[in-house]
GROMACS .gro file of C-alpha atoms in nm:
model
   95
    1UNK     CA    1 -12.236  -6.018   8.491
    2UNK     CA    2 -11.953  -6.085   8.267
    3UNK     CA    3 -11.667  -6.313   8.307
    4UNK     CA    4 -11.301  -6.182   8.431
    5UNK     CA    5 -11.184  -6.390   8.088
    6UNK     CA    6 -11.441  -6.189   7.873
    7UNK     CA    7 -11.329  -5.855   7.969
    8UNK     CA    8 -10.980  -5.965   7.903
    9UNK     CA    9 -11.066  -6.045   7.586
   10UNK     CA   10 -11.221  -5.672   7.532
   11UNK     CA   11 -10.940  -5.509   7.691
   12UNK     CA   12 -10.720  -5.672   7.451
   13UNK     CA   13 -10.938  -5.538   7.141
   14UNK     CA   14 -10.899  -5.209   7.243
   15UNK     CA   15 -10.533  -5.192   7.336
   16UNK     CA   16 -10.508  -5.275   6.949
   17UNK     CA   17 -10.673  -4.946   6.887
   18UNK     CA   18 -11.001  -5.058   6.789
   19UNK     CA   19 -11.331  -4.858   6.860
   20UNK     CA   20 -11.526  -4.928   7.148
   21UNK     CA   21 -11.815  -5.001   6.884
   22UNK     CA   22 -11.587  -5.250   6.705
   23UNK     CA   23 -11.452  -5.387   7.050
   24UNK     CA   24 -11.832  -5.403   7.139
   25UNK     CA   25 -11.937  -5.636   6.841
   26UNK     CA   26 -11.610  -5.823   6.871
   27UNK     CA   27 -11.691  -5.971   7.229
   28UNK     CA   28 -12.029  -5.954   7.225
   29UNK     CA   29 -12.130  -5.677   7.458
   30UNK     CA   30 -12.306  -5.331   7.428
   31UNK     CA   31 -12.128  -5.020   7.415
   32UNK     CA   32 -12.261  -4.969   7.799
   33UNK     CA   33 -12.078  -5.279   7.924
   34UNK     CA   34 -11.768  -5.215   7.743
   35UNK     CA   35 -11.794  -4.803   7.887
   36UNK     CA   36 -11.907  -4.972   8.208
   37UNK     CA   37 -11.556  -5.207   8.249
   38UNK     CA   38 -11.336  -4.981   8.106
   39UNK     CA   39 -11.418  -4.652   8.364
   40UNK     CA   40 -11.397  -4.914   8.628
   41UNK     CA   41 -11.064  -5.013   8.530
   42UNK     CA   42 -11.167  -5.346   8.733
   43UNK     CA   43 -11.252  -5.692   8.646
   44UNK     CA   44 -11.569  -5.817   8.739
   45UNK     CA   45 -11.448  -6.011   8.975
   46UNK     CA   46 -11.291  -5.723   9.180
   47UNK     CA   47 -11.654  -5.504   9.129
   48UNK     CA   48 -11.820  -5.748   9.337
   49UNK     CA   49 -11.852  -5.592   9.679
   50UNK     CA   50 -11.840  -5.882   9.951
   51UNK     CA   51 -12.180  -5.926  10.154
   52UNK     CA   52 -12.188  -5.765  10.490
   53UNK     CA   53 -12.517  -5.910  10.587
   54UNK     CA   54 -12.700  -6.184  10.674
   55UNK     CA   55 -12.961  -6.324  10.386
   56UNK     CA   56 -13.189  -6.528  10.593
   57UNK     CA   57 -13.209  -6.604  10.954
   58UNK     CA   58 -12.993  -6.907  11.081
   59UNK     CA   59 -13.141  -7.252  11.102
   60UNK     CA   60 -12.960  -7.407  11.401
   61UNK     CA   61 -12.903  -7.089  11.613
   62UNK     CA   62 -13.155  -7.248  11.915
   63UNK     CA   63 -13.007  -7.596  11.830
   64UNK     CA   64 -12.651  -7.541  11.801
   65UNK     CA   65 -12.581  -7.508  12.172
   66UNK     CA   66 -12.735  -7.905  12.213
   67UNK     CA   67 -12.531  -8.004  11.873
   68UNK     CA   68 -12.233  -7.862  12.057
   69UNK     CA   69 -12.275  -8.072  12.364
   70UNK     CA   70 -12.335  -8.388  12.162
   71UNK     CA   71 -11.983  -8.310  11.988
   72UNK     CA   72 -11.776  -8.253  12.339
   73UNK     CA   73 -11.959  -8.532  12.492
   74UNK     CA   74 -11.850  -8.776  12.235
   75UNK     CA   75 -11.543  -8.693  12.005
   76UNK     CA   76 -11.573  -8.947  11.789
   77UNK     CA   77 -11.874  -8.810  11.604
   78UNK     CA   78 -11.871  -8.599  11.326
   79UNK     CA   79 -12.110  -8.273  11.313
   80UNK     CA   80 -12.214  -8.366  10.961
   81UNK     CA   81 -12.325  -8.696  11.105
   82UNK     CA   82 -12.491  -8.571  11.404
   83UNK     CA   83 -12.729  -8.322  11.259
   84UNK     CA   84 -12.812  -8.514  10.995
   85UNK     CA   85 -12.938  -8.815  11.126
   86UNK     CA   86 -13.149  -8.568  11.395
   87UNK     CA   87 -13.274  -8.440  11.148
   88UNK     CA   88 -13.378  -8.718  10.997
   89UNK     CA   89 -13.543  -8.815  11.332
   90UNK     CA   90 -13.684  -8.493  11.370
   91UNK     CA   91 -13.541  -8.453  11.675
   92UNK     CA   92 -13.379  -8.069  11.645
   93UNK     CA   93 -13.683  -7.965  11.431
   94UNK     CA   94 -14.049  -8.062  11.399
   95UNK     CA   95 -14.135  -8.273  11.078
   0.00000   0.00000   0.00000
């Protein structure tokens, strides 16, 4: 995946009137990549679609109600501290 700055440099070269082939060579890209971004008219950060699905199962799904109860019981606890201490001592998961 190219960075936005690389594509901006490419588009600047093309605005100067250089050919696709020469602009590709000057920016270190293939001609195919140049065509792709020129046709799209977008920067790489604008082309990336947001992920709408979970990529893995939620490891806290079964233990989250217990964590919430602990935090409500003692407001001085911090969630990160509680989770880490229980992870180390094996309370939440079998080690």
